[in-house]
Amino acid sequence: MQGLDGKTALVTGAGSGIGRASARRFAAEGAAVVVADVDADGGAETVDLIEDDGGDATFVEVDVSDLESVQGMVDAAVDEYGSLEFAHNNAGILTSFEDVTTLEEVDWDRLLDINLKGIWACLQAELPVMADNGGGAIVNTASESALVGMPGLASYSASKHGVVGLTKSVALEYATRGVRVNAIAPGPTETNIAANLEVSDEADELPFDMSAMSDVPMDRMATPEDMAGAVAFLCSEDASYVTGHCLPVDGGQHAD
Ligand SMILES: NC(=O)c1ccc[n+]([C@@H]2O[C@H](COP(=O)([O-])OP(=O)(O)OC[C@H]3O[C@@H](n4cnc5c(N)ncnc54)[C@H](O)[C@@H]3O)[C@@H](O)[C@H]2O)c1
């Protein structure tokens, strides 16, 4: 893909799933990659995979919900590689499947802090570096639940709707400053996130139909590599006139 070779890309949540595939794809396209994650073991594994493939990667530990930690991540990226042209702000969690009225405040806060404030923190640290050094491109990971409501996943859906609003607003703020900002909205993707989903004791009794979540016209779940291809495209020169967009990568789910 045009325009990625020789540049620097930062990927959060790169210790697993979609972030790992995205980091590996950036490296395969010739970019040096900053693999950022709160999970040091997962991050180290991703670096090993990239190096085994002949790529260049460095791990930086980060908690995206902490602005100071995020600023340190971007500083470390620039110290290591001298520049930052691309960022995939991807770290996110999915914690509970339950009625909105039983959702604990602490769980609401934690999810919003990682999934939404975390994207804001990344943008705040990345944008000045990119704008002051010739521009760049950013992709934020939203979700299919950024585009429609998800019964049982109100906090997650709210956080991802927020990611799209943030993406569009910041894209407009930076449209004339050389930084494109887009989002992807993955459909159901084969990663660890569902395995970590906590289901409350009352969930079986909830009157929710979750079948829409797994009903995919292409009749398969997405792979993390499906997402990585979309991220690489949105960062590439082929997407040079694309900004403020949220691209569903969902096997046709939202064509229904
Ligand atoms: N898998 C799906 O079906 C799906 C669908 C739509 C959207 N998404 C989104 O894709 C993104 C990636 O999820 P995934 O499916 O690859 O899940 P995953 O659990 O495999 O990967 C998420 C990564 O984020 C990291 N992380 C969590 N909290 C963090 C924090 N505070 N700071 C830094 N890193 C942190 C985890 O350690 C993990 O490595 C998330 O934003 C998720 O909401 C996933």
Tab-separated table of C-alpha atoms and ligand atoms in Angstrom:
chain	number	residue	atom	x	y	z
A	1	MET	CA	0.000	0.000	0.000
A	2	GLN	CA	1.333	3.453	-0.954
A	3	GLY	CA	2.855	5.751	1.632
A	4	LEU	CA	3.483	3.541	4.668
A	5	ASP	CA	7.037	2.374	3.933
A	6	GLY	CA	9.728	4.084	6.009
A	7	LYS	CA	7.241	5.816	8.314
A	8	THR	CA	6.427	5.272	12.005
A	9	ALA	CA	3.120	3.828	13.211
A	10	LEU	CA	1.836	3.569	16.778
A	11	VAL	CA	-0.847	1.003	17.663
A	12	THR	CA	-2.564	0.825	21.062
A	13	GLY	CA	-3.993	-2.466	22.250
A	14	ALA	CA	-1.351	-4.072	20.037
A	15	GLY	CA	-0.726	-6.947	22.450
A	16	SER	CA	-3.700	-8.899	21.128
A	17	GLY	CA	-6.412	-9.249	18.499
A	18	ILE	CA	-7.093	-6.398	16.099
A	19	GLY	CA	-4.223	-4.237	17.398
A	20	ARG	CA	-1.701	-7.046	16.953
A	21	ALA	CA	-2.869	-7.663	13.370
A	22	SER	CA	-2.724	-3.940	12.632
A	23	ALA	CA	0.808	-3.645	14.065
A	24	ARG	CA	1.936	-6.621	11.978
A	25	ARG	CA	0.340	-5.146	8.853
A	26	PHE	CA	2.034	-1.753	9.346
A	27	ALA	CA	5.351	-3.581	9.741
A	28	ALA	CA	4.723	-5.693	6.635
A	29	GLU	CA	4.117	-2.435	4.733
A	30	GLY	CA	7.580	-1.225	5.831
A	31	ALA	CA	6.689	1.018	8.773
A	32	ALA	CA	8.519	0.973	12.104
A	33	VAL	CA	5.906	0.095	14.725
A	34	VAL	CA	5.386	1.168	18.318
A	35	VAL	CA	3.463	-1.676	19.943
A	36	ALA	CA	1.612	-0.142	22.905
A	37	ASP	CA	-0.435	-2.053	25.452
A	38	VAL	CA	-1.146	-2.308	29.174
A	39	ASP	CA	-0.265	-6.016	28.855
A	40	ALA	CA	3.528	-6.253	28.636
A	41	ASP	CA	3.550	-9.995	27.832
A	42	GLY	CA	1.138	-9.595	24.926
A	43	GLY	CA	3.073	-6.598	23.654
A	44	ALA	CA	6.375	-8.477	23.790
A	45	GLU	CA	4.802	-11.353	21.832
A	46	THR	CA	3.670	-8.942	19.118
A	47	VAL	CA	7.168	-7.447	18.881
A	48	ASP	CA	8.617	-10.968	18.548
A	49	LEU	CA	6.155	-11.812	15.768
A	50	ILE	CA	7.050	-8.640	13.858
A	51	GLU	CA	10.791	-9.185	14.301
A	52	ASP	CA	10.471	-12.831	13.221
A	53	ASP	CA	8.887	-11.507	10.013
A	54	GLY	CA	11.841	-9.140	9.511
A	55	GLY	CA	10.062	-5.984	10.714
A	56	ASP	CA	11.038	-3.265	13.168
A	57	ALA	CA	8.997	-2.847	16.383
A	58	THR	CA	9.339	-1.538	19.942
A	59	PHE	CA	7.072	-2.203	22.906
A	60	VAL	CA	5.846	0.671	25.092
A	61	GLU	CA	3.708	-0.043	28.153
A	62	VAL	CA	0.716	2.279	28.400
A	63	ASP	CA	-2.587	2.649	30.163
A	64	VAL	CA	-4.649	4.647	27.670
A	65	SER	CA	-7.019	5.851	30.399
A	66	ASP	CA	-4.140	7.830	31.951
A	67	LEU	CA	-3.203	10.994	30.045
A	68	GLU	CA	0.312	11.129	31.509
A	69	SER	CA	0.955	7.521	30.522
A	70	VAL	CA	-0.296	8.250	26.988
A	71	GLN	CA	1.917	11.333	26.663
A	72	GLY	CA	4.853	9.156	27.777
A	73	MET	CA	3.958	6.616	25.061
A	74	VAL	CA	4.046	9.243	22.305
A	75	ASP	CA	7.276	10.745	23.676
A	76	ALA	CA	8.816	7.257	23.683
A	77	ALA	CA	7.724	6.700	20.066
A	78	VAL	CA	9.344	9.935	18.928
A	79	ASP	CA	12.501	9.249	20.990
A	80	GLU	CA	12.826	5.813	19.411
A	81	TYR	CA	12.026	6.578	15.776
A	82	GLY	CA	12.277	10.377	15.464
A	83	SER	CA	8.783	10.862	14.039
A	84	LEU	CA	5.202	9.665	14.166
A	85	GLU	CA	3.081	9.592	11.029
A	86	PHE	CA	0.364	7.056	11.831
A	87	ALA	CA	-1.623	6.010	14.872
A	88	HIS	CA	-4.209	3.304	15.330
A	89	ASN	CA	-5.973	4.138	18.595
A	90	ASN	CA	-7.477	0.756	19.204
A	91	ALA	CA	-7.245	-0.320	22.873
A	92	GLY	CA	-10.674	-1.076	24.273
A	93	ILE	CA	-12.572	-3.334	26.644
A	94	LEU	CA	-15.983	-4.958	26.813
A	95	THR	CA	-16.825	-5.712	30.428
A	96	SER	CA	-20.442	-6.405	31.097
A	97	PHE	CA	-23.607	-7.664	29.476
A	98	GLU	CA	-26.475	-6.497	31.611
A	99	ASP	CA	-29.450	-4.234	32.055
A	100	VAL	CA	-28.437	-0.556	32.192
A	101	THR	CA	-30.119	-0.166	35.589
A	102	THR	CA	-27.827	-2.709	37.266
A	103	LEU	CA	-24.619	-1.375	35.748
A	104	GLU	CA	-22.238	-0.324	38.537
A	105	GLU	CA	-20.885	3.246	38.439
A	106	VAL	CA	-17.332	1.949	38.789
A	107	ASP	CA	-17.785	-0.258	35.705
A	108	TRP	CA	-19.327	2.580	33.676
A	109	ASP	CA	-16.388	4.839	34.608
A	110	ARG	CA	-13.725	2.232	33.825
A	111	LEU	CA	-15.174	1.388	30.417
A	112	LEU	CA	-15.659	5.027	29.387
A	113	ASP	CA	-12.169	5.896	30.691
A	114	ILE	CA	-10.515	3.285	28.471
A	115	ASN	CA	-12.770	3.259	25.402
A	116	LEU	CA	-13.546	6.973	25.049
A	117	LYS	CA	-11.278	9.088	27.262
A	118	GLY	CA	-8.432	6.834	26.095
A	119	ILE	CA	-9.001	7.844	22.463
A	120	TRP	CA	-9.142	11.527	23.453
A	121	ALA	CA	-5.888	11.163	25.405
A	122	CYS	CA	-4.176	9.533	22.405
A	123	LEU	CA	-5.427	12.254	20.052
A	124	GLN	CA	-4.255	14.967	22.422
A	125	ALA	CA	-0.723	13.530	22.525
A	126	GLU	CA	-0.456	12.498	18.851
A	127	LEU	CA	-1.965	15.435	16.965
A	128	PRO	CA	0.620	18.113	17.836
A	129	VAL	CA	3.479	15.776	16.895
A	130	MET	CA	1.909	14.965	13.526
A	131	ALA	CA	0.717	18.490	12.721
A	132	ASP	CA	4.131	19.993	13.535
A	133	ASN	CA	6.057	17.425	11.492
A	134	GLY	CA	4.481	17.217	8.064
A	135	GLY	CA	1.153	15.589	8.867
A	136	GLY	CA	-0.172	12.096	9.398
A	137	ALA	CA	-3.204	9.854	9.630
A	138	ILE	CA	-5.066	8.441	12.610
A	139	VAL	CA	-7.579	5.599	12.789
A	140	ASN	CA	-9.705	5.076	15.889
A	141	THR	CA	-11.374	1.737	16.570
A	142	ALA	CA	-15.097	2.202	17.075
A	143	SER	CA	-17.499	-0.735	16.646
A	144	GLU	CA	-20.689	-1.828	14.967
A	145	SER	CA	-22.235	-0.701	18.267
A	146	ALA	CA	-21.149	2.847	17.424
A	147	LEU	CA	-23.744	2.833	14.654
A	148	VAL	CA	-26.709	1.097	16.269
A	149	GLY	CA	-27.910	0.476	19.819
A	150	MET	CA	-26.819	-2.745	21.539
A	151	PRO	CA	-29.212	-3.988	24.239
A	152	GLY	CA	-27.209	-5.231	27.207
A	153	LEU	CA	-24.127	-3.271	26.161
A	154	ALA	CA	-25.263	0.305	26.860
A	155	SER	CA	-21.972	1.607	28.249
A	156	TYR	CA	-19.965	-0.002	25.445
A	157	SER	CA	-22.323	1.318	22.770
A	158	ALA	CA	-22.272	4.797	24.347
A	159	SER	CA	-18.460	4.796	24.423
A	160	LYS	CA	-18.228	3.756	20.773
A	161	HIS	CA	-20.837	6.313	19.624
A	162	GLY	CA	-18.597	8.810	21.425
A	163	VAL	CA	-15.550	7.598	19.487
A	164	VAL	CA	-17.334	8.397	16.217
A	165	GLY	CA	-18.313	11.892	17.401
A	166	LEU	CA	-14.760	12.525	18.548
A	167	THR	CA	-13.364	11.255	15.250
A	168	LYS	CA	-15.609	13.489	13.141
A	169	SER	CA	-15.017	16.601	15.253
A	170	VAL	CA	-11.237	16.218	15.379
A	171	ALA	CA	-11.115	15.441	11.646
A	172	LEU	CA	-12.729	18.823	11.038
A	173	GLU	CA	-10.359	20.572	13.466
A	174	TYR	CA	-7.333	19.123	11.625
A	175	ALA	CA	-8.637	19.056	8.031
A	176	THR	CA	-6.344	21.929	7.013
A	177	ARG	CA	-3.469	20.917	9.299
A	178	GLY	CA	-2.350	17.801	7.454
A	179	VAL	CA	-3.793	15.122	9.735
A	180	ARG	CA	-6.607	12.861	8.561
A	181	VAL	CA	-8.701	11.224	11.289
A	182	ASN	CA	-10.996	8.276	10.588
A	183	ALA	CA	-12.544	5.346	12.427
A	184	ILE	CA	-13.342	1.735	11.689
A	185	ALA	CA	-16.461	0.003	12.959
A	186	PRO	CA	-15.585	-3.699	13.192
A	187	GLY	CA	-18.300	-6.311	13.115
A	188	PRO	CA	-17.881	-9.461	15.254
A	189	THR	CA	-14.162	-10.288	15.077
A	190	GLU	CA	-12.294	-13.363	16.285
A	191	THR	CA	-10.275	-11.968	19.225
A	192	ASN	CA	-10.002	-12.333	23.005
A	193	ILE	CA	-12.474	-9.548	23.736
A	194	ALA	CA	-15.536	-11.782	23.893
A	195	ALA	CA	-13.677	-14.260	26.116
A	196	ASN	CA	-13.210	-11.466	28.654
A	197	LEU	CA	-16.877	-10.440	28.559
A	198	GLU	CA	-18.301	-10.586	32.070
A	199	VAL	CA	-21.892	-11.770	32.140
A	200	SER	CA	-23.882	-10.777	35.209
A	201	ASP	CA	-25.863	-13.400	37.119
A	202	GLU	CA	-29.125	-11.899	35.897
A	203	ALA	CA	-28.127	-11.878	32.197
A	204	ASP	CA	-30.029	-15.087	31.343
A	205	GLU	CA	-33.220	-13.398	32.412
A	206	LEU	CA	-32.754	-10.259	30.322
A	207	PRO	CA	-35.318	-9.802	27.540
A	208	PHE	CA	-32.665	-9.103	24.899
A	209	ASP	CA	-32.270	-10.684	21.489
A	210	MET	CA	-28.538	-10.812	20.826
A	211	SER	CA	-28.845	-12.670	17.499
A	212	ALA	CA	-28.420	-9.438	15.516
A	213	MET	CA	-24.855	-9.236	16.823
A	214	SER	CA	-23.804	-12.479	15.186
A	215	ASP	CA	-26.028	-12.311	12.096
A	216	VAL	CA	-23.527	-11.491	9.339
A	217	PRO	CA	-24.538	-11.472	5.635
A	218	MET	CA	-21.085	-12.783	4.617
A	219	ASP	CA	-21.759	-15.690	6.999
A	220	ARG	CA	-18.465	-15.607	8.857
A	221	MET	CA	-16.864	-13.657	11.666
A	222	ALA	CA	-14.187	-11.139	10.738
A	223	THR	CA	-10.537	-11.918	11.265
A	224	PRO	CA	-8.263	-9.330	12.904
A	225	GLU	CA	-6.490	-9.165	9.532
A	226	ASP	CA	-9.732	-7.941	7.902
A	227	MET	CA	-9.529	-4.944	10.251
A	228	ALA	CA	-5.807	-4.430	9.682
A	229	GLY	CA	-6.385	-4.086	5.938
A	230	ALA	CA	-8.944	-1.331	6.483
A	231	VAL	CA	-6.615	0.501	8.884
A	232	ALA	CA	-3.696	0.307	6.436
A	233	PHE	CA	-5.933	1.615	3.641
A	234	LEU	CA	-7.173	4.557	5.734
A	235	CYS	CA	-3.565	5.511	6.601
A	236	SER	CA	-2.279	5.042	3.047
A	237	GLU	CA	-2.049	7.605	0.263
A	238	ASP	CA	-4.949	5.777	-1.418
A	239	ALA	CA	-7.180	7.381	1.247
A	240	SER	CA	-5.622	10.832	0.860
A	241	TYR	CA	-9.051	12.545	0.536
A	242	VAL	CA	-10.793	10.505	3.252
A	243	THR	CA	-11.246	12.113	6.663
A	244	GLY	CA	-13.948	12.187	9.324
A	245	HIS	CA	-15.292	8.856	8.140
A	246	CYS	CA	-16.341	5.789	10.132
A	247	LEU	CA	-15.889	2.751	7.914
A	248	PRO	CA	-17.978	-0.304	8.827
A	249	VAL	CA	-15.892	-3.463	8.323
A	250	ASP	CA	-18.699	-5.829	9.074
A	251	GLY	CA	-19.353	-8.375	6.332
A	252	GLY	CA	-22.409	-6.402	5.218
A	253	GLN	CA	-24.151	-6.252	8.608
A	254	HIS	CA	-25.217	-2.647	8.254
A	255	ALA	CA	-26.400	-3.022	4.664
A	256	ASP	CA	-29.451	-4.823	6.084
B	1	LIG	N1	-13.559	-8.287	18.575
B	1	LIG	C1	-14.688	-7.705	18.198
B	1	LIG	O1	-15.679	-8.379	17.857
B	1	LIG	C2	-14.775	-6.195	18.146
B	1	LIG	C3	-15.884	-5.615	17.505
B	1	LIG	C4	-15.987	-4.236	17.454
B	1	LIG	C5	-15.006	-3.448	18.032
B	1	LIG	N2	-13.941	-4.027	18.651
B	1	LIG	C6	-12.935	-3.130	19.255
B	1	LIG	O2	-11.650	-3.479	18.771
B	1	LIG	C7	-10.668	-3.037	19.702
B	1	LIG	C8	-9.671	-4.142	19.942
B	1	LIG	O3	-10.340	-5.218	20.563
B	1	LIG	P1	-9.994	-6.756	20.287
B	1	LIG	O4	-11.244	-7.403	19.820
B	1	LIG	O5	-8.761	-6.879	19.489
B	1	LIG	O6	-9.793	-7.240	21.798
B	1	LIG	P2	-8.549	-7.857	22.581
B	1	LIG	O7	-9.039	-8.028	23.968
B	1	LIG	O8	-8.015	-9.028	21.835
B	1	LIG	O9	-7.458	-6.680	22.516
B	1	LIG	C9	-7.588	-5.491	23.266
B	1	LIG	C10	-6.201	-5.045	23.712
B	1	LIG	O10	-6.335	-3.777	24.407
B	1	LIG	C11	-5.490	-3.816	25.538
B	1	LIG	N3	-5.956	-2.874	26.560
B	1	LIG	C12	-7.058	-2.989	27.363
B	1	LIG	N4	-7.113	-1.952	28.212
B	1	LIG	C13	-6.045	-1.166	27.946
B	1	LIG	C14	-5.566	0.052	28.501
B	1	LIG	N5	-6.190	0.657	29.515
B	1	LIG	N6	-4.434	0.599	27.982
B	1	LIG	C15	-3.784	-0.018	26.970
B	1	LIG	N7	-4.173	-1.180	26.404
B	1	LIG	C16	-5.305	-1.738	26.899
B	1	LIG	C17	-5.561	-5.246	26.029
B	1	LIG	O11	-4.459	-5.565	26.878
B	1	LIG	C18	-5.547	-6.024	24.703
B	1	LIG	O12	-4.230	-6.330	24.303
B	1	LIG	C19	-11.441	-2.584	20.939
B	1	LIG	O13	-11.526	-1.165	20.947
B	1	LIG	C20	-12.810	-3.192	20.747
B	1	LIG	O14	-13.824	-2.458	21.413
B	1	LIG	C21	-13.801	-5.373	18.734
